[in-house]
Amino acid sequence: MRARFYCGFVLLTTLISSITAQAQITGSLDLPIGSGVGQVGVERIPNEECRGPTTIASGPDGQLAILDSVNHKILVVGEKAATEIQLPSDLLEPVDLLSTTSGYLVAGALGDVVLVSNAAKVIARTSTGYDPESGTPRFVVLSDSRFTLENLTGKQVPVDIDSNRLGKLTDPGLLAATSFNFKMEKPTLAVGNNTQSSTGFKQTSIASQRRLVDVRMLWASAMDGALIATQETVKAPEEQSFVRLINTDAQGTPTTEAYVAPDAYACNIRRPFARLTNGVVVSLLFAKDGLVTVEPMEFSKVGTAEPVAIARSSDVQLIASQTDTLKQLEQLNGTSTVGLVALQQVSRQSILKKALEALELKWMMHTRNYSRDGVPNLCNPTANIWHRPSRLDAFLEKEVTAIPYRWGGYASSLETFRKHLDDGKLAGSDCTCRNADCVYSGATGLDCSGFVSYAWQTGAYYTTSSLPNAKVSTAVRWDAVQPGDIVNKAGSHVRLLESTANGPNGRFHVVIESTTKTSCGGVCRRSYTEAELMRDGYKPLSRLNLNL
């Protein structure tokens, strides 16, 4: 287990075992951050990607289902009670869920899908053959009992689970919403057409004073209208992103709107809002110390709501409180002063070449690199600070591809990594904590900024807080990013851009990164939409002294 640190502890007023006995949500509800019953997991570690709930969805009877990726469970909450549904331990990185009359359908990052009952029993399971390099999968509803997983290019793979086991969607409005297709008529106008007249109005239009990046129908009803989500951006005076929810009437005319608060987008959450079966639209908020708040959203007449840009104030506070740790990580790698020596000139091609070499490197996992007497495979700082990335568990005396993750890890060349292995250093360590005492010197590998420092050929190790330094990089606009640039979230995580493409829901970026995610455990290739990177607080940077 990796170390987990929590900000506080508050008990829920009531815990009961039956979901059906819980009251529906009508007002604000605080949930404690932690690993106990009724608590929500949130992990914030310096120079590592923050982890927390990945999404939320409507549950039965006006309740909310929270997909907790840290505690590996679904937390179903009502006004005065909560029920937990533990997920199978081998379902890696749960990322999306839907509620059905049989239970909950959950997708993992590698394309595995499991149907679990309210009693945490696995009803059905399937592997879809989804390619994780093509982006985080999301469920697409085709009918009441037919679902697919969709990647960022729009390609869908079927979820092969018997319809009799699946049951029907808890909220039929999710199915009706899938019949709408939005098309950008111009940068500030999107038109949605209904392909099935039986599910409601034929057409709706969404206009904005800002550029529309993404428009999606979340819920629809022939009697009650629809709920639509937009992501919008402005470029001046600085790039900002906005997420707006819009209600329409039964004729498709927008009536009310609300902006998602910046405190809703914490860590790796993909969708922090949901419409419950009682009609209340709620959002998760991470503004209170030690608490996650379920907050009903307040809607105003269209055109009157105050626009609120997505900001990352919580991350700024984290950076300020962890400056010493980040400096210690650099000092452990011999970096004393950022930008003391000017960066040598390199090309974008050489950056990508270095990144691909780390991604495609093949090496043997010998016994001396797999384990060591007297060093438990356990992360329990400060007594035990080494934990092998889980993806390496099955590779004893086998060939491994890609450099493993090691917190605080850096190497200026692949030869250095190979020498570390020859010298008997352990392969990787995803044990992380809030101080540099967790860096195990007997292991080798690259963390996220160590990988970027290697690929950028900086000659020294720079953390995610130092990479934006004016002597290392310069900020660029999202529409100007190029291969070899990075997207950086100061104090948290960084990714190297390999390529950019247009998908059905806007631009997306293929990246190479080193991450503790179970499916990676080191350097791997993944894809993210530009919209989600902006929402999550990543900023594009270009290395100084590039030979164009």
Coordinates of C-alpha atoms in Angstrom, one line a residue:
M1 CA 0.0 0.0 0.0
R2 CA 1.1 3.5 -0.7
A3 CA 1.0 6.1 2.1
R4 CA -2.2 8.1 2.3
F5 CA -2.6 11.4 4.2
Y6 CA -5.9 13.0 5.0
C7 CA -6.9 16.5 6.1
G8 CA -9.5 15.7 8.7
F9 CA -12.2 13.4 10.1
V10 CA -15.9 14.1 10.6
L11 CA -18.4 11.3 11.2
L12 CA -21.6 11.1 9.1
T13 CA -24.7 11.5 11.2
T14 CA -26.0 8.0 10.3
L15 CA -24.7 4.9 8.6
I16 CA -27.1 2.1 7.5
S17 CA -26.7 -0.9 5.3
S18 CA -29.8 -0.6 3.1
I19 CA -29.5 1.9 0.2
T20 CA -33.3 1.9 -0.3
A21 CA -33.8 3.2 3.3
Q22 CA -31.7 6.3 2.7
A23 CA -33.3 9.7 2.1
Q24 CA -32.8 11.5 -1.1
I25 CA -30.4 14.5 -1.3
T26 CA -32.1 17.9 -1.2
G27 CA -29.5 20.0 0.6
S28 CA -25.8 20.4 1.3
L29 CA -24.0 17.4 2.6
D30 CA -20.4 17.2 4.0
L31 CA -18.4 14.0 3.7
P32 CA -15.1 13.5 5.6
I33 CA -11.9 12.9 3.7
G34 CA -10.3 9.6 4.8
S35 CA -10.2 5.9 4.4
G36 CA -12.9 4.9 6.8
V37 CA -16.5 4.0 6.4
G38 CA -18.5 6.8 4.9
Q39 CA -15.3 8.7 3.9
V40 CA -14.0 9.9 0.6
G41 CA -10.3 9.3 -0.4
V42 CA -8.2 12.2 -1.5
E43 CA -4.4 11.9 -1.9
R44 CA -2.3 15.1 -2.4
I45 CA 1.5 14.3 -2.5
P46 CA 4.1 16.9 -3.7
N47 CA 5.3 16.3 -7.3
E48 CA 2.8 13.5 -7.9
E49 CA -0.6 13.5 -9.6
C50 CA -3.3 14.2 -7.1
R51 CA -5.9 11.4 -6.7
G52 CA -9.5 11.5 -5.6
P53 CA -13.0 10.7 -6.8
T54 CA -13.0 10.2 -10.6
T55 CA -16.7 10.8 -11.3
I56 CA -20.1 11.0 -9.8
A57 CA -23.5 9.7 -11.0
S58 CA -27.1 9.6 -10.0
G59 CA -28.1 6.6 -7.9
P60 CA -31.6 5.3 -7.1
D61 CA -34.1 7.3 -5.1
G62 CA -32.5 10.7 -5.4
Q63 CA -29.1 9.5 -4.1
L64 CA -25.6 10.2 -5.4
A65 CA -23.0 7.6 -6.3
I66 CA -19.3 8.7 -5.9
L67 CA -16.6 6.6 -7.6
D68 CA -13.8 6.7 -5.1
S69 CA -10.6 5.7 -6.9
V70 CA -8.4 6.0 -3.8
N71 CA -10.4 3.7 -1.5
H72 CA -11.5 1.6 -4.5
K73 CA -15.2 1.8 -3.8
I74 CA -18.5 3.4 -4.7
L75 CA -19.9 5.6 -1.9
V76 CA -23.7 5.9 -2.3
V77 CA -24.9 8.9 -0.2
G78 CA -28.3 10.3 0.8
E79 CA -29.4 13.1 3.0
K80 CA -28.6 11.3 6.3
A81 CA -26.9 8.0 5.4
A82 CA -24.2 6.4 3.2
T83 CA -23.6 2.9 1.9
E84 CA -20.3 1.5 0.5
I85 CA -19.8 -0.9 -2.3
Q86 CA -16.3 -2.3 -2.5
L87 CA -14.9 -2.9 -5.9
P88 CA -12.9 -5.9 -7.0
S89 CA -9.2 -5.4 -6.1
D90 CA -8.1 -6.3 -9.6
L91 CA -10.2 -3.7 -11.4
L92 CA -7.5 -1.2 -12.1
E93 CA -8.2 2.5 -11.9
P94 CA -12.0 2.8 -11.9
V95 CA -12.8 5.8 -14.1
D96 CA -16.6 5.7 -15.0
L97 CA -19.8 4.4 -13.7
L98 CA -23.6 4.1 -14.4
S99 CA -26.4 3.1 -12.1
T100 CA -28.8 0.3 -13.2
T101 CA -31.6 -1.5 -11.6
S102 CA -29.2 -4.4 -11.0
G103 CA -26.4 -2.3 -9.4
Y104 CA -23.5 -0.3 -10.8
L105 CA -21.6 -0.7 -14.0
V106 CA -18.0 0.4 -13.5
A107 CA -15.2 0.8 -16.1
G108 CA -11.5 0.6 -15.4
A109 CA -8.8 2.5 -17.3
L110 CA -7.7 -0.6 -19.2
G111 CA -11.2 -1.3 -20.5
D112 CA -12.3 -3.9 -17.9
V113 CA -16.0 -3.5 -17.0
V114 CA -17.7 -4.9 -13.9
L115 CA -21.3 -5.0 -12.8
V116 CA -21.6 -5.0 -9.0
S117 CA -24.7 -5.3 -6.9
N118 CA -25.6 -3.0 -4.0
A119 CA -24.3 -5.7 -1.8
A120 CA -20.9 -5.5 -3.5
K121 CA -21.4 -8.9 -5.3
V122 CA -19.9 -9.1 -8.8
I123 CA -22.8 -9.9 -11.0
A124 CA -20.9 -9.9 -14.3
R125 CA -17.5 -8.9 -15.7
T126 CA -16.0 -8.5 -19.2
S127 CA -12.8 -7.3 -20.8
T128 CA -13.4 -5.1 -23.9
G129 CA -10.0 -4.9 -25.4
Y130 CA -10.0 -1.1 -25.0
D131 CA -6.7 0.6 -25.8
P132 CA -5.7 2.7 -22.8
E133 CA -3.3 4.8 -24.9
S134 CA -6.3 6.3 -26.7
G135 CA -7.6 8.2 -23.6
T136 CA -9.6 7.4 -20.5
P137 CA -12.7 5.4 -21.5
R138 CA -16.2 6.7 -20.9
F139 CA -19.5 4.9 -21.1
V140 CA -21.8 5.6 -24.1
V141 CA -25.4 4.5 -23.7
L142 CA -26.9 2.9 -26.9
S143 CA -30.1 1.5 -25.3
D144 CA -31.4 0.5 -21.9
S145 CA -29.2 -2.6 -22.0
R146 CA -26.5 -1.8 -24.6
F147 CA -23.3 0.1 -23.7
T148 CA -20.0 0.8 -25.3
L149 CA -16.7 2.4 -24.1
E150 CA -15.6 5.3 -26.2
N151 CA -12.1 6.7 -26.7
L152 CA -11.0 10.2 -27.7
T153 CA -11.1 9.5 -31.4
G154 CA -14.8 8.5 -31.2
K155 CA -14.0 4.7 -31.6
Q156 CA -16.3 2.6 -29.5
V157 CA -15.9 -1.0 -28.2
P158 CA -18.9 -2.9 -27.0
V159 CA -19.5 -3.9 -23.4
D160 CA -20.5 -7.6 -23.6
I161 CA -22.7 -8.2 -20.6
D162 CA -26.0 -10.0 -20.8
S163 CA -28.9 -7.6 -20.8
N164 CA -30.8 -9.7 -18.3
R165 CA -28.0 -9.2 -15.8
L166 CA -27.6 -5.5 -16.6
G167 CA -31.1 -4.5 -15.8
K168 CA -32.3 -1.0 -16.9
L169 CA -30.8 2.4 -16.3
T170 CA -31.9 3.9 -13.0
D171 CA -32.5 7.2 -14.8
P172 CA -34.1 6.9 -18.3
G173 CA -33.1 10.5 -19.0
L174 CA -29.5 9.4 -19.6
L175 CA -30.7 7.2 -22.5
A176 CA -32.8 10.0 -24.0
A177 CA -29.8 12.3 -23.9
T178 CA -27.8 10.1 -26.2
S179 CA -30.2 10.8 -29.1
F180 CA -28.9 14.3 -29.4
N181 CA -25.9 15.2 -31.6
F182 CA -24.3 18.7 -31.2
K183 CA -22.6 20.4 -34.1
M184 CA -20.6 23.6 -33.9
E185 CA -22.2 26.0 -36.3
K186 CA -19.6 28.6 -35.3
P187 CA -17.2 29.1 -32.4
T188 CA -19.9 30.6 -30.2
L189 CA -22.9 28.6 -31.4
A190 CA -23.7 24.9 -31.1
V191 CA -26.9 23.2 -32.5
G192 CA -28.1 19.9 -31.1
N193 CA -30.4 17.7 -33.2
N194 CA -32.5 14.9 -31.9
T195 CA -32.3 11.7 -33.9
Q196 CA -35.3 10.1 -32.0
S197 CA -38.4 12.3 -31.9
S198 CA -39.9 10.1 -29.2
T199 CA -37.4 11.3 -26.7
G200 CA -38.4 15.0 -26.8
F201 CA -37.9 18.2 -28.8
K202 CA -36.2 18.1 -32.2
Q203 CA -33.6 20.7 -31.8
T204 CA -31.9 23.1 -29.4
S205 CA -29.3 25.8 -29.7
I206 CA -26.6 26.8 -27.2
A207 CA -25.0 30.2 -27.6
S208 CA -22.1 31.8 -25.7
Q209 CA -20.0 35.0 -25.7
R210 CA -17.0 32.7 -25.3
R211 CA -15.5 30.0 -27.6
L212 CA -17.4 26.7 -27.1
V213 CA -14.9 23.9 -26.7
D214 CA -17.4 21.1 -25.9
V215 CA -21.2 20.7 -25.6
R216 CA -22.9 17.6 -24.3
M217 CA -26.4 16.6 -23.5
L218 CA -26.4 15.1 -20.0
W219 CA -30.1 14.3 -19.5
A220 CA -33.3 14.7 -21.5
S221 CA -37.0 14.2 -21.1
A222 CA -40.0 14.7 -23.4
M223 CA -41.9 16.3 -20.6
D224 CA -39.2 18.2 -18.6
G225 CA -36.7 19.4 -21.1
A226 CA -32.9 18.7 -20.8
L227 CA -29.7 19.4 -19.0
I228 CA -26.7 20.4 -21.1
A229 CA -23.0 20.9 -20.2
T230 CA -20.7 23.2 -22.0
Q231 CA -17.0 24.0 -21.7
E232 CA -16.1 27.5 -22.9
T233 CA -12.8 29.4 -23.1
V234 CA -11.4 32.9 -23.6
K235 CA -7.9 33.8 -24.7
A236 CA -7.5 37.4 -23.4
P237 CA -6.3 38.9 -21.2
E238 CA -5.3 35.3 -20.2
E239 CA -6.5 31.9 -21.1
Q240 CA -9.5 30.8 -18.9
S241 CA -11.9 27.9 -19.0
F242 CA -15.5 27.9 -17.9
V243 CA -17.9 25.0 -17.3
R244 CA -21.6 25.9 -17.6
L245 CA -24.7 23.8 -17.0
I246 CA -27.9 24.8 -18.9
N247 CA -31.5 23.7 -18.3
T248 CA -34.0 23.8 -21.2
D249 CA -37.8 23.6 -21.3
A250 CA -39.7 20.9 -23.1
Q251 CA -39.4 22.8 -26.4
G252 CA -35.6 22.9 -26.1
T253 CA -35.3 26.6 -25.2
P254 CA -32.5 27.3 -22.7
T255 CA -34.1 28.7 -19.5
T256 CA -31.6 28.6 -16.6
E257 CA -27.9 28.3 -16.1
A258 CA -25.2 27.7 -13.5
Y259 CA -21.4 27.8 -13.6
V260 CA -19.5 24.9 -12.0
A261 CA -17.3 26.3 -9.2
P262 CA -13.5 26.1 -9.4
D263 CA -13.4 24.0 -6.2
A264 CA -15.3 21.2 -8.0
Y265 CA -12.3 20.3 -10.1
A266 CA -9.9 18.7 -7.7
C267 CA -7.3 16.1 -8.5
N268 CA -8.3 13.6 -11.2
I269 CA -12.1 14.1 -11.2
R270 CA -13.6 13.9 -14.7
R271 CA -17.3 14.8 -14.0
P272 CA -18.0 16.6 -10.6
F273 CA -21.7 17.2 -11.3
A274 CA -24.8 15.0 -11.8
R275 CA -28.6 15.3 -12.1
L276 CA -30.2 13.2 -9.4
T277 CA -33.4 11.2 -10.0
N278 CA -35.3 13.7 -7.9
G279 CA -34.4 16.5 -10.3
V280 CA -31.7 18.2 -8.1
V281 CA -28.4 19.0 -9.8
V282 CA -25.5 18.6 -7.4
S283 CA -21.7 19.2 -7.6
L284 CA -18.8 18.0 -5.5
L285 CA -16.8 20.8 -3.9
F286 CA -13.3 20.5 -2.3
A287 CA -13.2 23.9 -0.6
K288 CA -13.5 22.9 3.0
D289 CA -10.5 21.5 4.9
G290 CA -10.9 17.8 5.5
L291 CA -14.3 17.6 3.8
V292 CA -15.8 16.9 0.4
T293 CA -19.2 18.7 0.0
V294 CA -22.1 17.5 -2.0
E295 CA -23.7 20.9 -2.9
P296 CA -27.0 21.4 -4.9
M297 CA -26.3 23.9 -7.7
E298 CA -28.2 27.2 -7.9
F299 CA -29.5 28.1 -11.3
S300 CA -30.3 31.6 -12.6
K301 CA -32.1 32.8 -15.7
V302 CA -30.0 32.3 -18.8
G303 CA -27.7 35.2 -19.4
T304 CA -27.7 36.4 -15.8
A305 CA -25.4 34.0 -14.0
E306 CA -22.0 35.4 -13.0
P307 CA -19.3 33.6 -15.1
V308 CA -16.8 31.8 -12.9
A309 CA -13.6 30.6 -14.4
I310 CA -12.1 27.2 -13.4
A311 CA -9.2 28.1 -11.1
R312 CA -6.9 25.9 -9.0
S313 CA -6.6 27.8 -5.7
S314 CA -6.4 24.5 -3.7
D315 CA -3.3 23.5 -5.7
V316 CA -1.7 26.9 -5.1
Q317 CA -2.1 26.4 -1.4
L318 CA -0.6 22.9 -1.7
I319 CA 2.5 24.3 -3.5
A320 CA 3.0 27.0 -0.9
S321 CA 2.9 24.4 2.0
Q322 CA 5.2 21.9 0.3
T323 CA 8.0 24.1 -1.0
D324 CA 10.6 22.6 1.3
T325 CA 9.8 19.1 0.1
L326 CA 10.1 20.0 -3.5
K327 CA 13.4 21.7 -2.9
Q328 CA 14.6 18.6 -1.0
L329 CA 13.7 16.4 -4.0
E330 CA 15.9 18.6 -6.2
Q331 CA 18.7 18.7 -3.7
L332 CA 18.7 14.9 -3.4
N333 CA 19.3 14.9 -7.2
G334 CA 22.1 17.5 -7.0
T335 CA 20.1 20.5 -8.2
S336 CA 20.9 23.5 -6.1
T337 CA 19.7 26.6 -8.0
V338 CA 17.2 26.6 -10.9
G339 CA 18.6 28.1 -14.0
L340 CA 22.1 28.5 -12.6
V341 CA 23.5 27.1 -15.8
A342 CA 21.9 28.0 -19.2
L343 CA 20.2 25.1 -20.9
Q344 CA 22.0 23.7 -23.9
Q345 CA 20.3 24.0 -27.2
V346 CA 18.3 21.0 -28.3
S347 CA 15.6 20.2 -30.9
R348 CA 12.1 19.0 -30.5
Q349 CA 13.0 15.9 -32.4
S350 CA 15.7 15.1 -29.9
I351 CA 13.3 15.6 -27.0
L352 CA 10.8 13.2 -28.6
K353 CA 13.6 10.7 -29.3
K354 CA 14.7 10.7 -25.7
A355 CA 11.1 10.3 -24.5
L356 CA 10.4 7.3 -26.8
E357 CA 13.7 5.7 -25.7
A358 CA 12.5 5.7 -22.1
L359 CA 9.0 4.5 -23.2
E360 CA 10.4 1.6 -25.4
L361 CA 13.4 0.6 -23.3
K362 CA 13.6 -3.2 -22.7
W363 CA 15.4 -4.5 -19.6
M364 CA 15.6 -7.6 -17.5
M365 CA 14.1 -7.8 -14.1
H366 CA 16.6 -9.9 -12.2
T367 CA 16.2 -11.1 -8.6
R368 CA 18.5 -8.3 -7.4
N369 CA 16.2 -5.7 -8.9
Y370 CA 13.0 -7.4 -7.8
S371 CA 13.4 -7.6 -4.0
R372 CA 16.0 -7.3 -1.2
D373 CA 16.4 -9.0 2.1
G374 CA 15.5 -6.7 4.9
V375 CA 13.6 -4.3 2.7
P376 CA 9.8 -5.0 2.9
N377 CA 7.7 -4.3 -0.2
L378 CA 5.7 -1.8 1.9
C379 CA 5.0 1.9 2.0
N380 CA 4.6 2.9 5.6
P381 CA 6.7 6.0 6.1
T382 CA 9.0 6.5 7.7
A383 CA 9.8 2.9 8.8
N384 CA 9.2 1.4 5.3
I385 CA 9.6 3.5 2.2
W386 CA 10.0 1.1 -0.7
H387 CA 7.1 -0.3 -2.7
R388 CA 7.5 -2.0 -6.1
P389 CA 5.1 -0.6 -8.8
S390 CA 2.3 -3.2 -9.0
R391 CA 2.7 -3.7 -12.8
L392 CA 6.2 -5.2 -12.2
D393 CA 5.0 -7.9 -9.7
A394 CA 4.7 -10.5 -12.5
F395 CA 8.0 -9.8 -14.2
L396 CA 10.6 -11.6 -12.0
E397 CA 13.4 -12.8 -14.4
K398 CA 11.4 -11.5 -17.3
E399 CA 11.8 -8.7 -19.8
V400 CA 10.2 -5.4 -19.0
T401 CA 9.4 -2.5 -21.3
A402 CA 9.7 1.2 -20.1
I403 CA 11.5 2.8 -17.2
P404 CA 9.6 2.3 -13.9
Y405 CA 8.4 5.0 -11.7
R406 CA 10.4 6.1 -8.7
W407 CA 9.4 9.1 -6.6
G408 CA 12.2 11.7 -6.8
G409 CA 13.9 9.6 -9.5
Y410 CA 16.1 11.1 -12.2
A411 CA 18.7 9.9 -14.6
S412 CA 20.4 12.0 -17.3
S413 CA 20.7 9.0 -19.6
L414 CA 19.5 5.4 -20.1
E415 CA 23.0 4.2 -19.4
T416 CA 22.7 5.6 -15.9
F417 CA 19.4 3.6 -15.4
R418 CA 21.1 0.4 -16.8
K419 CA 24.1 0.9 -14.5
H420 CA 21.8 1.2 -11.5
L421 CA 20.2 -2.1 -12.4
D422 CA 23.6 -3.7 -12.8
D423 CA 24.6 -2.4 -9.4
G424 CA 21.6 -4.1 -7.9
K425 CA 19.3 -1.2 -7.3
L426 CA 15.6 -2.2 -6.9
A427 CA 13.4 -1.4 -9.9
G428 CA 11.1 1.5 -9.2
S429 CA 9.3 2.7 -6.1
D430 CA 5.8 4.3 -6.0
C431 CA 6.1 5.0 -2.2
T432 CA 5.4 8.7 -1.8
C433 CA 4.8 11.0 1.1
R434 CA 4.7 14.6 2.2
N435 CA 8.5 14.9 2.8
A436 CA 11.6 13.8 1.0
D437 CA 12.3 11.1 3.6
C438 CA 10.2 8.8 1.4
V439 CA 12.8 8.8 -1.4
Y440 CA 14.5 5.3 -1.2
S441 CA 18.1 5.7 -2.5
G442 CA 18.3 1.9 -3.2
A443 CA 15.8 2.1 -6.0
T444 CA 16.0 3.5 -9.6
G445 CA 13.6 4.9 -12.0
L446 CA 12.0 8.3 -13.0
D447 CA 9.2 10.3 -11.5
C448 CA 7.1 12.6 -13.6
S449 CA 9.4 15.6 -13.5
G450 CA 12.5 13.4 -13.6
F451 CA 11.2 12.0 -16.9
V452 CA 10.6 15.5 -18.3
S453 CA 14.0 16.7 -17.1
Y454 CA 15.6 13.7 -18.8
A455 CA 13.7 14.2 -22.1
W456 CA 14.2 17.9 -22.1
Q457 CA 17.9 17.3 -21.4
T458 CA 18.1 20.0 -18.7
G459 CA 21.2 18.5 -17.2
A460 CA 19.5 18.6 -13.7
Y461 CA 16.4 17.4 -12.0
Y462 CA 13.6 20.0 -11.8
T463 CA 10.3 19.4 -9.9
T464 CA 6.9 20.5 -11.3
S465 CA 7.3 23.8 -9.3
S466 CA 10.7 24.6 -10.9
L467 CA 9.9 23.6 -14.5
P468 CA 7.9 26.9 -15.0
N469 CA 10.9 28.9 -14.0
A470 CA 11.7 31.7 -16.5
K471 CA 15.2 30.2 -16.9
V472 CA 13.9 26.8 -17.9
S473 CA 10.7 27.3 -19.9
T474 CA 8.2 29.8 -21.3
A475 CA 4.4 29.7 -21.2
V476 CA 2.6 29.1 -24.5
R477 CA -1.1 29.2 -25.5
W478 CA -3.0 26.0 -25.9
D479 CA -3.5 26.7 -29.6
A480 CA 0.2 27.0 -30.1
V481 CA 1.5 23.9 -28.3
Q482 CA 3.8 21.6 -30.3
P483 CA 5.3 18.1 -29.8
G484 CA 8.1 18.3 -27.2
D485 CA 6.2 20.9 -25.1
I486 CA 4.9 19.9 -21.7
V487 CA 1.6 20.4 -19.8
N488 CA 2.5 21.2 -16.2
K489 CA 0.5 21.4 -13.0
A490 CA 2.9 23.0 -10.5
G491 CA 3.5 21.1 -7.4
S492 CA 1.6 18.0 -8.7
H493 CA 2.3 16.4 -12.1
V494 CA 3.7 17.0 -15.6
R495 CA 3.2 15.4 -19.0
L496 CA 5.2 15.6 -22.3
L497 CA 3.2 16.2 -25.5
E498 CA 3.9 13.8 -28.3
S499 CA 1.2 14.8 -30.7
T500 CA -2.2 16.6 -31.1
A501 CA -5.3 15.6 -33.0
N502 CA -8.9 16.6 -33.4
G503 CA -11.6 14.2 -32.0
P504 CA -15.4 14.3 -32.0
N505 CA -15.3 16.2 -28.8
G506 CA -12.5 18.7 -29.6
R507 CA -8.8 18.6 -29.6
F508 CA -6.9 16.0 -27.7
H509 CA -3.2 15.4 -26.9
V510 CA -1.2 12.2 -26.9
V511 CA 1.4 12.4 -24.1
I512 CA 4.2 10.4 -22.6
E513 CA 4.4 10.6 -18.9
S514 CA 5.8 8.8 -15.8
T515 CA 3.0 8.1 -13.3
T516 CA 2.2 6.0 -10.3
K517 CA -1.1 4.9 -11.9
T518 CA -1.4 1.2 -11.5
S519 CA -1.8 0.6 -15.3
C520 CA 1.5 2.5 -15.9
G521 CA 3.8 2.3 -12.9
G522 CA 6.4 4.3 -14.9
V523 CA 6.7 5.8 -18.3
C524 CA 3.7 5.2 -20.5
R525 CA 1.7 6.8 -23.3
R526 CA -1.8 8.2 -22.6
S527 CA -4.2 10.7 -24.2
Y528 CA -6.2 13.6 -22.8
T529 CA -8.6 16.1 -24.2
E530 CA -7.5 19.7 -24.2
A531 CA -10.6 20.5 -22.3
E532 CA -9.9 18.2 -19.4
L533 CA -6.3 19.3 -19.2
M534 CA -7.5 22.9 -18.9
R535 CA -10.1 22.0 -16.3
D536 CA -7.5 20.1 -14.3
G537 CA -5.2 23.1 -14.1
Y538 CA -2.4 22.1 -16.5
K539 CA -0.4 24.9 -18.1
P540 CA 1.5 24.4 -21.4
L541 CA 5.2 25.2 -21.4
S542 CA 7.9 25.2 -24.0
R543 CA 11.5 24.6 -23.2
L544 CA 14.0 27.5 -23.6
N545 CA 16.7 27.4 -26.2
L546 CA 15.0 25.1 -28.7
N547 CA 16.7 24.6 -32.0
L548 CA 13.8 25.1 -34.4

